[in-house]
Amino acid sequence: MAITSPDGSKVEGGQVASLNPQPSDLQPANRPLAGLRVVEFTHAVLGPACGLVLADLGADVIKVEKPEGDDTRRLKGFGMGYFPFFNRNKRRLSRSQNGLMRPTT
């Protein structure tokens, strides 16, 4: 099979990865880290960003927050999109007043 590269030259043989992934490629079971569970005890920028990448790659990321919730939930102005962006695809837990863990939304 001959493939033409952007500069017009021909490339022979080999396989080319699709630039348009199919919906079945994006299902959680098909992601590289599917089946891996990660417990995240982070805040600020780098920790949540790392957890985000792991979650996007299919890991089951469980973010553990303070009883009153992550401080970034209350950011105003340009920061108000921080928490939902960096914590997408994660499950969240926090400790309640009686010490038991409870899911947070």
Short mmCIF file of C-alpha atoms in Angstrom, two decimals:
data_model
loop_
_atom_site.label_atom_id
_atom_site.label_comp_id
_atom_site.label_asym_id
_atom_site.label_seq_id
_atom_site.Cartn_x
_atom_site.Cartn_y
_atom_site.Cartn_z
CA MET A 1 0.00 0.00 0.00
CA ALA A 2 1.40 3.43 -0.89
CA ILE A 3 0.66 6.44 1.27
CA THR A 4 1.33 10.02 0.25
CA SER A 5 2.85 12.20 2.98
CA PRO A 6 2.07 15.94 3.30
CA ASP A 7 5.19 16.85 1.28
CA GLY A 8 3.97 14.69 -1.63
CA SER A 9 6.45 11.81 -1.23
CA LYS A 10 5.19 8.23 -1.17
CA VAL A 11 5.51 6.03 1.92
CA GLU A 12 5.43 2.27 1.27
CA GLY A 13 3.96 -0.39 3.62
CA GLY A 14 3.27 -0.13 7.33
CA GLN A 15 0.13 0.92 9.11
CA VAL A 16 -1.04 4.43 9.72
CA ALA A 17 -2.91 5.29 12.92
CA SER A 18 -6.25 6.94 12.33
CA LEU A 19 -6.43 10.63 13.17
CA ASN A 20 -10.17 10.17 13.67
CA PRO A 21 -10.67 7.58 16.42
CA GLN A 22 -13.87 5.60 16.25
CA PRO A 23 -16.33 5.74 19.20
CA SER A 24 -15.47 2.12 20.08
CA ASP A 25 -11.81 3.18 20.55
CA LEU A 26 -12.83 5.66 23.25
CA GLN A 27 -14.87 3.29 25.45
CA PRO A 28 -13.48 2.90 29.01
CA ALA A 29 -12.72 -0.80 28.53
CA ASN A 30 -10.49 0.01 25.53
CA ARG A 31 -8.35 2.60 27.33
CA PRO A 32 -4.77 1.64 28.28
CA LEU A 33 -5.20 1.98 32.06
CA ALA A 34 -8.63 0.30 32.30
CA GLY A 35 -8.82 -1.80 35.47
CA LEU A 36 -6.25 0.27 37.39
CA ARG A 37 -7.51 2.00 40.56
CA VAL A 38 -5.76 5.15 41.82
CA VAL A 39 -6.48 6.94 45.11
CA GLU A 40 -5.64 10.65 44.78
CA PHE A 41 -4.80 12.76 47.87
CA THR A 42 -3.73 15.90 46.01
CA HIS A 43 -4.63 19.56 45.63
CA ALA A 44 -3.36 22.61 43.71
CA VAL A 45 -2.31 21.97 40.09
CA LEU A 46 0.15 19.15 39.44
CA GLY A 47 -1.55 16.40 41.46
CA PRO A 48 -5.03 16.90 39.99
CA ALA A 49 -3.51 17.23 36.50
CA CYS A 50 -1.75 13.89 36.93
CA GLY A 51 -4.96 12.28 38.18
CA LEU A 52 -6.80 13.77 35.19
CA VAL A 53 -4.39 12.16 32.72
CA LEU A 54 -4.68 8.80 34.50
CA ALA A 55 -8.49 9.05 34.49
CA ASP A 56 -8.59 10.04 30.82
CA LEU A 57 -6.46 6.97 30.05
CA GLY A 58 -9.04 4.74 31.75
CA ALA A 59 -7.89 4.43 35.38
CA ASP A 60 -10.55 4.51 38.12
CA VAL A 61 -9.37 7.61 40.03
CA ILE A 62 -10.85 8.24 43.47
CA LYS A 63 -10.14 11.75 44.76
CA VAL A 64 -10.17 12.07 48.56
CA GLU A 65 -11.15 15.56 49.72
CA LYS A 66 -11.27 17.40 53.04
CA PRO A 67 -14.66 17.25 54.84
CA GLU A 68 -15.53 20.74 53.57
CA GLY A 69 -14.49 19.84 50.02
CA ASP A 70 -11.56 20.86 47.86
CA ASP A 71 -10.65 24.56 48.10
CA THR A 72 -10.69 24.87 44.32
CA ARG A 73 -14.47 24.23 44.32
CA ARG A 74 -14.90 27.80 45.61
CA LEU A 75 -12.65 29.68 43.16
CA LYS A 76 -14.20 32.75 41.54
CA GLY A 77 -13.64 34.53 38.24
CA PHE A 78 -11.22 32.85 35.84
CA GLY A 79 -10.63 30.05 38.36
CA MET A 80 -14.21 28.83 38.54
CA GLY A 81 -13.70 26.23 35.80
CA TYR A 82 -10.61 24.77 37.49
CA PHE A 83 -12.30 22.15 39.69
CA PRO A 84 -14.68 20.68 37.08
CA PHE A 85 -11.92 20.54 34.45
CA PHE A 86 -9.15 18.94 36.52
CA ASN A 87 -11.47 16.55 38.33
CA ARG A 88 -13.52 15.17 35.46
CA ASN A 89 -13.70 11.37 35.12
CA LYS A 90 -12.94 10.96 38.85
CA ARG A 91 -15.00 9.68 41.75
CA ARG A 92 -14.78 11.72 44.95
CA LEU A 93 -14.89 10.92 48.66
CA SER A 94 -14.63 13.08 51.75
CA ARG A 95 -14.73 12.40 55.47
CA SER A 96 -17.94 13.40 57.23
CA GLN A 97 -18.29 14.82 60.75
CA ASN A 98 -18.53 11.32 62.26
CA GLY A 99 -15.38 10.13 60.49
CA LEU A 100 -17.07 7.99 57.85
CA MET A 101 -16.19 8.39 54.18
CA ARG A 102 -18.99 9.63 51.96
CA PRO A 103 -19.24 10.33 48.21
CA THR A 104 -19.20 14.01 47.27
CA THR A 105 -20.69 15.62 44.20
#
